[in-house]
PDB file of C-alpha atoms in Angstrom:
ATOM      1  CA  GLN A   1     116.992 194.590  72.395  1.00 50.00           C
ATOM      2  CA  THR A   2     113.437 195.837  72.667  1.00 48.00           C
ATOM      3  CA  GLY A   3     112.568 197.336  76.024  1.00 52.00           C
ATOM      4  CA  ASP A   4     115.909 197.137  77.819  1.00 56.00           C
ATOM      5  CA  GLN A   5     116.679 200.857  77.280  1.00 60.00           C
ATOM      6  CA  VAL A   6     120.292 200.056  76.367  1.00 65.00           C
ATOM      7  CA  ASP A   7     122.013 200.773  73.056  1.00 75.00           C
ATOM      8  CA  ASP A   8     123.535 197.741  71.392  1.00 77.00           C
ATOM      9  CA  GLN A   9     126.264 197.989  68.755  1.00 84.00           C
ATOM     10  CA  VAL A  10     126.636 197.004  65.124  1.00 86.00           C
ATOM     11  CA  CYS A  11     130.112 197.137  63.559  1.00 88.00           C
ATOM     12  CA  VAL A  12     131.285 196.530  59.999  1.00 89.00           C
ATOM     13  CA  VAL A  13     134.750 195.048  59.477  1.00 90.00           C
ATOM     14  CA  LYS A  14     136.970 193.476  56.855  1.00 89.00           C
ATOM     15  CA  ARG A  15     139.315 190.592  57.584  1.00 89.00           C
ATOM     16  CA  ALA A  16     142.674 190.016  55.941  1.00 87.00           C
ATOM     17  CA  GLY A  17     142.329 187.854  52.850  1.00 85.00           C
ATOM     18  CA  ASN A  18     138.563 188.379  52.606  1.00 86.00           C
ATOM     19  CA  ASP A  19     137.144 191.300  50.615  1.00 88.00           C
ATOM     20  CA  LYS A  20     133.573 190.786  51.875  1.00 91.00           C
ATOM     21  CA  LEU A  21     132.185 193.096  54.572  1.00 92.00           C
ATOM     22  CA  ILE A  22     131.308 191.391  57.836  1.00 92.00           C
ATOM     23  CA  LEU A  23     128.607 192.660  60.179  1.00 91.00           C
ATOM     24  CA  LEU A  24     129.206 192.136  63.902  1.00 89.00           C
ATOM     25  CA  VAL A  25     126.349 192.580  66.378  1.00 87.00           C
ATOM     26  CA  GLY A  26     127.265 193.309  69.995  1.00 85.00           C
ATOM     27  CA  LEU A  27     124.714 193.145  72.822  1.00 82.00           C
ATOM     28  CA  TYR A  28     125.299 195.166  75.955  1.00 80.00           C
ATOM     29  CA  ASN A  29     125.578 193.146  79.189  1.00 77.00           C
ATOM     30  CA  ASN A  30     124.433 195.145  82.212  1.00 76.00           C
ATOM     31  CA  ILE A  31     126.188 192.767  84.624  1.00 77.00           C
ATOM     32  CA  THR A  32     129.650 193.033  83.067  1.00 81.00           C
ATOM     33  CA  ALA A  33     129.083 196.575  81.715  1.00 80.00           C
ATOM     34  CA  SER A  34     130.508 195.472  78.367  1.00 82.00           C
ATOM     35  CA  TYR A  35     129.473 194.276  74.926  1.00 83.00           C
ATOM     36  CA  SER A  36     129.466 190.634  73.899  1.00 81.00           C
ATOM     37  CA  ARG A  37     129.525 189.459  70.302  1.00 82.00           C
ATOM     38  CA  ALA A  38     126.122 187.922  69.677  1.00 82.00           C
ATOM     39  CA  ALA A  39     126.001 187.456  65.904  1.00 84.00           C
ATOM     40  CA  GLU A  40     128.133 187.685  62.778  1.00 88.00           C
ATOM     41  CA  ILE A  41     126.995 188.094  59.166  1.00 90.00           C
ATOM     42  CA  GLU A  42     129.295 187.809  56.143  1.00 92.00           C
ATOM     43  CA  THR A  43     127.683 189.933  53.444  1.00 93.00           C
ATOM     44  CA  PRO A  44     128.170 189.759  49.639  1.00 93.00           C
ATOM     45  CA  ILE A  45     129.138 193.456  49.735  1.00 92.00           C
ATOM     46  CA  SER A  46     132.782 194.326  49.175  1.00 87.00           C
ATOM     47  CA  GLN A  47     132.905 198.142  49.032  1.00 81.00           C
ATOM     48  CA  PHE A  48     132.546 200.234  52.192  1.00 82.00           C
ATOM     49  CA  ASN A  49     131.383 203.306  50.283  1.00 80.00           C
ATOM     50  CA  THR A  50     128.297 201.461  48.968  1.00 85.00           C
ATOM     51  CA  PHE A  51     127.359 199.813  52.259  1.00 88.00           C
ATOM     52  CA  SER A  52     124.205 200.867  54.103  1.00 87.00           C
ATOM     53  CA  PHE A  53     122.642 199.470  57.267  1.00 89.00           C
ATOM     54  CA  THR A  54     119.440 200.281  59.120  1.00 90.00           C
ATOM     55  CA  THR A  55     116.940 198.703  61.509  1.00 90.00           C
ATOM     56  CA  LEU A  56     113.243 198.686  60.661  1.00 93.00           C
ATOM     57  CA  ASP A  57     110.080 196.912  61.788  1.00 95.00           C
ATOM     58  CA  ILE A  58     109.540 195.727  58.238  1.00 96.00           C
ATOM     59  CA  ILE A  59     106.990 192.966  58.992  1.00 96.00           C
ATOM     60  CA  GLY A  60     104.920 195.094  61.390  1.00 94.00           C
ATOM     61  CA  GLN A  61     105.252 192.867  64.467  1.00 93.00           C
ATOM     62  CA  HIS A  62     107.061 195.421  66.666  1.00 92.00           C
ATOM     63  CA  GLN A  63     110.359 193.658  66.002  1.00 90.00           C
ATOM     64  CA  ASN A  64     113.188 195.540  64.319  1.00 90.00           C
ATOM     65  CA  ALA A  65     114.875 193.711  61.448  1.00 93.00           C
ATOM     66  CA  LEU A  66     118.450 194.299  60.247  1.00 94.00           C
ATOM     67  CA  VAL A  67     118.449 195.656  56.688  1.00 95.00           C
ATOM     68  CA  ILE A  68     121.719 195.525  54.712  1.00 94.00           C
ATOM     69  CA  THR A  69     122.265 197.014  51.253  1.00 92.00           C
ATOM     70  CA  GLY A  70     125.281 197.624  49.027  1.00 89.00           C
ATOM     71  CA  LEU A  71     127.138 196.634  45.871  1.00 87.00           C
ATOM     72  CA  SER A  72     128.693 193.226  45.219  1.00 88.00           C
ATOM     73  CA  ASP A  73     131.832 192.404  43.222  1.00 85.00           C
ATOM     74  CA  GLU A  74     129.555 191.626  40.266  1.00 84.00           C
ATOM     75  CA  LYS A  75     128.205 195.231  40.382  1.00 82.00           C
ATOM     76  CA  GLN A  76     124.854 193.923  41.578  1.00 88.00           C
ATOM     77  CA  THR A  77     122.734 195.845  44.082  1.00 90.00           C
ATOM     78  CA  VAL A  78     122.223 193.613  47.125  1.00 93.00           C
ATOM     79  CA  MET A  79     119.595 193.720  49.878  1.00 95.00           C
ATOM     80  CA  GLN A  80     119.454 191.287  52.784  1.00 96.00           C
ATOM     81  CA  VAL A  81     117.015 191.404  55.702  1.00 97.00           C
ATOM     82  CA  TYR A  82     117.518 189.495  58.962  1.00 95.00           C
ATOM     83  CA  LEU A  83     115.027 189.067  61.786  1.00 94.00           C
ATOM     84  CA  PRO A  84     116.775 188.711  65.161  1.00 89.00           C
ATOM     85  CA  THR A  85     115.575 186.679  68.119  1.00 84.00           C
ATOM     86  CA  ILE A  86     117.297 187.523  71.400  1.00 75.00           C
ATOM     87  CA  THR A  87     117.288 185.458  74.601  1.00 73.00           C
ATOM     88  CA  ARG A  88     119.554 186.661  77.394  1.00 65.00           C
ATOM     89  CA  GLN A  89     122.858 187.359  75.621  1.00 61.00           C
ATOM     90  CA  ASN A  90     122.239 184.984  72.723  1.00 73.00           C
ATOM     91  CA  MET A  91     120.977 185.998  69.299  1.00 78.00           C
ATOM     92  CA  THR A  92     119.753 183.978  66.344  1.00 86.00           C
ATOM     93  CA  LEU A  93     119.260 185.599  62.935  1.00 90.00           C
ATOM     94  CA  GLU A  94     116.571 184.486  60.506  1.00 93.00           C
ATOM     95  CA  LYS A  95     117.137 185.605  56.901  1.00 95.00           C
ATOM     96  CA  ILE A  96     113.770 186.738  55.551  1.00 96.00           C
ATOM     97  CA  ALA A  97     114.918 188.449  52.324  1.00 97.00           C
ATOM     98  CA  ASP A  98     117.944 188.094  50.051  1.00 96.00           C
ATOM     99  CA  PHE A  99     117.889 189.890  46.682  1.00 96.00           C
ATOM    100  CA  SER A 100     120.416 190.884  44.035  1.00 94.00           C
ATOM    101  CA  THR A 101     119.706 192.946  40.913  1.00 92.00           C
ATOM    102  CA  GLU A 102     121.195 195.062  38.137  1.00 88.00           C
ATOM    103  CA  GLY A 103     118.725 197.766  39.110  1.00 87.00           C
ATOM    104  CA  THR A 104     117.582 199.150  42.451  1.00 89.00           C
ATOM    105  CA  LEU A 105     115.926 197.759  45.591  1.00 93.00           C
ATOM    106  CA  PHE A 106     113.989 199.695  48.188  1.00 93.00           C
ATOM    107  CA  ILE A 107     111.501 199.143  51.001  1.00 94.00           C
ATOM    108  CA  GLN A 108     108.179 200.831  50.339  1.00 94.00           C
ATOM    109  CA  GLU A 109     107.227 202.246  53.730  1.00 92.00           C
ATOM    110  CA  SER A 110     103.708 203.424  54.466  1.00 91.00           C
ATOM    111  CA  SER A 111     101.901 204.933  57.447  1.00 91.00           C
ATOM    112  CA  ARG A 112     100.551 202.601  60.127  1.00 90.00           C
ATOM    113  CA  SER A 113      97.614 202.957  62.491  1.00 90.00           C
ATOM    114  CA  ASP A 114      97.571 204.737  65.840  1.00 90.00           C
ATOM    115  CA  ALA A 115      96.965 201.351  67.472  1.00 92.00           C
ATOM    116  CA  TYR A 116     100.261 200.155  66.017  1.00 92.00           C
ATOM    117  CA  SER A 117     102.059 203.270  67.300  1.00 90.00           C
ATOM    118  CA  LEU A 118     100.695 202.538  70.789  1.00 89.00           C
ATOM    119  CA  SER A 119     101.791 198.872  70.534  1.00 88.00           C
ATOM    120  CA  GLN A 120      98.166 197.775  70.747  1.00 89.00           C
ATOM    121  CA  ALA A 121      98.080 196.094  67.341  1.00 92.00           C
ATOM    122  CA  SER A 122     100.314 194.785  64.599  1.00 92.00           C
ATOM    123  CA  GLY A 123     100.927 196.784  61.456  1.00 92.00           C
ATOM    124  CA  GLU A 124     100.979 195.912  57.781  1.00 93.00           C
ATOM    125  CA  SER A 125     104.282 194.598  56.479  1.00 95.00           C
ATOM    126  CA  PHE A 126     106.241 196.777  54.057  1.00 97.00           C
ATOM    127  CA  PRO A 127     106.807 195.393  50.530  1.00 97.00           C
ATOM    128  CA  ILE A 128     110.235 195.348  48.886  1.00 97.00           C
ATOM    129  CA  ILE A 129     110.333 196.820  45.380  1.00 95.00           C
ATOM    130  CA  GLU A 130     112.874 195.917  42.695  1.00 94.00           C
ATOM    131  CA  ASN A 131     113.268 198.059  39.563  1.00 90.00           C
ATOM    132  CA  CYS A 132     115.474 196.450  36.935  1.00 88.00           C
ATOM    133  CA  PRO A 133     116.057 196.407  33.165  1.00 85.00           C
ATOM    134  CA  ASP A 134     113.705 194.169  31.183  1.00 85.00           C
ATOM    135  CA  PRO A 135     115.898 191.236  30.005  1.00 81.00           C
ATOM    136  CA  GLU A 136     113.603 190.684  27.001  1.00 81.00           C
ATOM    137  CA  ALA A 137     114.044 194.251  25.745  1.00 73.00           C
ATOM    138  CA  GLY A 138     116.747 195.316  23.300  1.00 67.00           C
ATOM    139  CA  SER A 139     120.114 196.631  24.434  1.00 63.00           C
ATOM    140  CA  ASN A 140     119.144 200.239  23.645  1.00 62.00           C
ATOM    141  CA  SER A 141     115.684 200.038  25.208  1.00 69.00           C
ATOM    142  CA  MET A 142     114.836 201.707  28.515  1.00 75.00           C
ATOM    143  CA  ASP A 143     112.034 199.236  29.333  1.00 83.00           C
ATOM    144  CA  GLN A 144     111.944 198.346  33.016  1.00 85.00           C
ATOM    145  CA  LEU A 145     110.432 195.683  35.246  1.00 90.00           C
ATOM    146  CA  GLN A 146     108.991 196.589  38.646  1.00 92.00           C
ATOM    147  CA  ILE A 147     108.873 193.490  40.834  1.00 96.00           C
ATOM    148  CA  THR A 148     107.046 193.488  44.172  1.00 97.00           C
ATOM    149  CA  TYR A 149     108.002 191.122  46.998  1.00 98.00           C
ATOM    150  CA  LYS A 150     105.748 190.716  50.048  1.00 97.00           C
ATOM    151  CA  TRP A 151     106.150 189.075  53.419  1.00 97.00           C
ATOM    152  CA  ASN A 152     104.615 185.599  53.651  1.00 97.00           C
ATOM    153  CA  PRO A 153     104.044 184.734  57.325  1.00 95.00           C
ATOM    154  CA  LEU A 154     103.612 181.038  56.468  1.00 96.00           C
ATOM    155  CA  THR A 155     106.983 180.592  54.770  1.00 96.00           C
ATOM    156  CA  ARG A 156     108.505 183.469  56.805  1.00 96.00           C
ATOM    157  CA  TYR A 157     110.143 184.873  53.707  1.00 97.00           C
ATOM    158  CA  TYR A 158     109.663 187.700  51.199  1.00 97.00           C
ATOM    159  CA  GLU A 159     108.164 186.231  48.016  1.00 97.00           C
ATOM    160  CA  ARG A 160     107.475 187.698  44.589  1.00 96.00           C
ATOM    161  CA  THR A 161     103.832 188.689  44.223  1.00 96.00           C
ATOM    162  CA  ASN A 162     103.698 190.963  41.183  1.00 95.00           C
ATOM    163  CA  ILE A 163     105.663 191.915  38.060  1.00 95.00           C
ATOM    164  CA  GLN A 164     104.812 195.055  36.141  1.00 92.00           C
ATOM    165  CA  LYS A 165     106.375 196.146  32.869  1.00 89.00           C
ATOM    166  CA  ILE A 166     107.194 199.840  32.678  1.00 83.00           C
ATOM    167  CA  PRO A 167     107.729 200.838  29.037  1.00 82.00           C
ATOM    168  CA  GLY A 168     110.507 203.285  28.283  1.00 74.00           C
ATOM    169  CA  LYS A 169     111.686 205.072  25.220  1.00 70.00           C
ATOM    170  CA  THR A 170     113.969 203.406  22.717  1.00 67.00           C
ATOM    171  CA  ILE A 171     117.066 205.562  22.518  1.00 66.00           C
ATOM    172  CA  ASN A 172     119.466 205.735  19.620  1.00 70.00           C
ATOM    173  CA  ALA A 173     122.363 203.417  20.464  1.00 69.00           C
ATOM    174  CA  GLN A 174     124.962 206.081  19.647  1.00 72.00           C
ATOM    175  CA  GLU A 175     123.190 208.631  21.859  1.00 72.00           C
ATOM    176  CA  LEU A 176     122.854 206.088  24.658  1.00 74.00           C
ATOM    177  CA  SER A 177     126.551 205.234  24.559  1.00 75.00           C
ATOM    178  CA  LYS A 178     127.378 208.912  25.110  1.00 76.00           C
ATOM    179  CA  ILE A 179     125.445 208.884  28.401  1.00 79.00           C
ATOM    180  CA  LEU A 180     126.086 205.346  29.602  1.00 77.00           C
ATOM    181  CA  ASP A 181     129.775 204.852  28.870  1.00 79.00           C
ATOM    182  CA  GLY A 182     130.229 203.289  32.306  1.00 76.00           C
ATOM    183  CA  THR A 183     131.839 206.302  33.984  1.00 87.00           C
ATOM    184  CA  VAL A 184     130.447 208.377  36.850  1.00 89.00           C
ATOM    185  CA  GLU A 185     131.858 211.553  35.282  1.00 90.00           C
ATOM    186  CA  THR A 186     129.861 211.207  32.034  1.00 89.00           C
ATOM    187  CA  PHE A 187     126.572 210.403  33.715  1.00 90.00           C
ATOM    188  CA  SER A 188     127.044 213.193  36.290  1.00 91.00           C
ATOM    189  CA  LYS A 189     127.617 215.647  33.427  1.00 90.00           C
ATOM    190  CA  PHE A 190     124.359 214.444  31.853  1.00 90.00           C
ATOM    191  CA  LEU A 191     122.520 215.090  35.156  1.00 93.00           C
ATOM    192  CA  ASP A 192     124.112 218.502  35.744  1.00 94.00           C
ATOM    193  CA  GLY A 193     121.486 221.216  36.157  1.00 94.00           C
ATOM    194  CA  LEU A 194     117.843 221.504  37.220  1.00 95.00           C
ATOM    195  CA  TRP A 195     115.239 218.727  37.020  1.00 94.00           C
ATOM    196  CA  TYR A 196     111.627 219.030  38.123  1.00 90.00           C
ATOM    197  CA  LYS A 197     108.473 217.001  38.665  1.00 84.00           C
ATOM    198  CA  SER A 198     104.928 218.283  38.966  1.00 73.00           C
ATOM    199  CA  SER A 199     101.924 216.630  40.568  1.00 67.00           C
ATOM    200  CA  GLY A 200      98.845 215.809  38.522  1.00 66.00           C
ATOM    201  CA  ASN A 201      97.213 219.157  39.285  1.00 66.00           C
ATOM    202  CA  ASN A 202     100.487 221.144  39.042  1.00 64.00           C
ATOM    203  CA  THR A 203      99.982 222.593  42.534  1.00 70.00           C
ATOM    204  CA  VAL A 204     103.057 220.910  44.017  1.00 74.00           C
ATOM    205  CA  MET A 205     106.389 221.212  42.245  1.00 82.00           C
ATOM    206  CA  ARG A 206     109.498 219.315  43.269  1.00 88.00           C
ATOM    207  CA  TYR A 207     112.954 220.283  42.024  1.00 93.00           C
ATOM    208  CA  VAL A 208     116.349 218.603  42.159  1.00 95.00           C
ATOM    209  CA  PHE A 209     119.471 220.533  41.156  1.00 96.00           C
ATOM    210  CA  PHE A 210     122.667 218.574  40.454  1.00 96.00           C
ATOM    211  CA  ASP A 211     125.756 220.739  40.923  1.00 95.00           C
ATOM    212  CA  THR A 212     128.649 218.562  39.819  1.00 89.00           C
ATOM    213  CA  GLU A 213     131.186 221.394  40.075  1.00 90.00           C
ATOM    214  CA  ASN A 214     130.521 221.755  43.819  1.00 93.00           C
ATOM    215  CA  ASN A 215     129.695 218.057  44.312  1.00 93.00           C
ATOM    216  CA  GLU A 216     126.218 218.855  45.638  1.00 95.00           C
ATOM    217  CA  VAL A 217     122.575 217.898  45.175  1.00 96.00           C
ATOM    218  CA  VAL A 218     119.953 220.516  46.124  1.00 96.00           C
ATOM    219  CA  CYS A 219     116.309 219.518  46.715  1.00 94.00           C
ATOM    220  CA  PHE A 220     113.457 222.062  46.630  1.00 92.00           C
ATOM    221  CA  GLU A 221     109.826 221.512  47.573  1.00 85.00           C
ATOM    222  CA  ASN A 222     107.398 224.353  48.294  1.00 80.00           C
ATOM    223  CA  GLU A 223     109.326 226.718  50.594  1.00 83.00           C
ATOM    224  CA  SER A 224     111.973 224.244  51.791  1.00 89.00           C
ATOM    225  CA  GLN A 225     115.466 223.618  50.485  1.00 92.00           C
ATOM    226  CA  GLU A 226     117.861 220.792  51.391  1.00 94.00           C
ATOM    227  CA  VAL A 227     121.517 220.775  50.325  1.00 96.00           C
ATOM    228  CA  TYR A 228     123.448 217.495  50.255  1.00 96.00           C
ATOM    229  CA  SER A 229     127.146 216.801  49.690  1.00 94.00           C
ATOM    230  CA  ILE A 230     127.847 213.827  47.427  1.00 93.00           C
ATOM    231  CA  ASN A 231     130.020 211.224  49.149  1.00 89.00           C
ATOM    232  CA  THR A 232     130.233 208.361  46.686  1.00 86.00           C
ATOM    233  CA  SER A 233     128.727 207.499  43.322  1.00 88.00           C
ATOM    234  CA  TRP A 234     128.719 204.281  41.343  1.00 86.00           C
ATOM    235  CA  MET A 235     127.290 203.240  38.005  1.00 85.00           C
ATOM    236  CA  ARG A 236     124.651 200.607  37.361  1.00 82.00           C
ATOM    237  CA  ARG A 237     123.672 199.134  33.994  1.00 76.00           C
ATOM    238  CA  ASN A 238     121.302 202.004  33.164  1.00 79.00           C
ATOM    239  CA  GLY A 239     121.820 204.560  35.896  1.00 85.00           C
ATOM    240  CA  ILE A 240     123.746 205.764  38.909  1.00 89.00           C
ATOM    241  CA  THR A 241     123.487 205.587  42.701  1.00 89.00           C
ATOM    242  CA  MET A 242     124.738 208.393  44.954  1.00 90.00           C
ATOM    243  CA  THR A 243     125.191 208.518  48.722  1.00 88.00           C
ATOM    244  CA  THR A 244     124.974 211.988  50.269  1.00 91.00           C
ATOM    245  CA  ASP A 245     125.025 213.820  53.619  1.00 91.00           C
ATOM    246  CA  ASN A 246     122.997 216.896  54.497  1.00 94.00           C
ATOM    247  CA  LYS A 247     125.249 219.958  54.771  1.00 93.00           C
ATOM    248  CA  SER A 248     123.261 221.444  57.666  1.00 91.00           C
ATOM    249  CA  MET A 249     122.605 218.214  59.592  1.00 90.00           C
ATOM    250  CA  SER A 250     125.454 215.726  59.161  1.00 82.00           C
ATOM    251  CA  ALA A 251     123.413 212.924  60.755  1.00 82.00           C
ATOM    252  CA  LEU A 252     120.866 213.166  57.916  1.00 87.00           C
ATOM    253  CA  SER A 253     121.816 211.190  54.814  1.00 86.00           C
ATOM    254  CA  ARG A 254     120.005 210.454  51.578  1.00 88.00           C
ATOM    255  CA  ASN A 255     120.611 207.958  48.791  1.00 87.00           C
ATOM    256  CA  PHE A 256     119.751 208.882  45.207  1.00 90.00           C
ATOM    257  CA  ALA A 257     119.080 205.993  42.815  1.00 87.00           C
ATOM    258  CA  ILE A 258     118.712 207.476  39.326  1.00 88.00           C
ATOM    259  CA  THR A 259     117.630 205.396  36.349  1.00 82.00           C
ATOM    260  CA  LEU A 260     117.752 206.594  32.769  1.00 78.00           C
TER     261      LEU A 260
END
């Protein structure tokens, strides 16, 4: 709850006979010095190791939304966003985004003004970006679609505003099957080693080193190095997603969504 200086709780549970993850929101009651269950969300996600939850002021109105991501039984990447309204110990949840894709979904955050930081003004809403295989392309094509969804304050929902085709190379079907045979082991072996990206003027280099033998991902940029331990990995239609924890700071985690 904004402004009450008390930490509320969010728990994830599974019930007997139901493979879907359930999100429970508990609000702290200062009078009883205990938590009361204020809301419950049954998600489409069934695997704990793919589940991710965060709070974010996604629409820029100084109101944190609940953002849920994970993998469904159909191997689809899921993202749901709920906007809570709290009065006393009661909570209502308004679903403002609900997406499912064979590809990846992420929130494109950007910097906001000083006035927003000082709670003197609203900020711009963050768009949600979907990257997915182009259904009109051939089975051995790497063509992608990048779909942008933006917050519509009139409908109070995230709506599609733009679709961009991102052409990819056409890969020999036999070569593709060697990399995308559906197993984490094969794709991890393909990634093993050093990858790099340069900026347009080649002054900033970014490196990622995949060490499958030690189950690590190492990130380099300028003079800094970050080492992450791989927790879980799962395959998508044309790529892999990894969840990792920083080896020096266990509270710092990073997700890698890699598309071929």
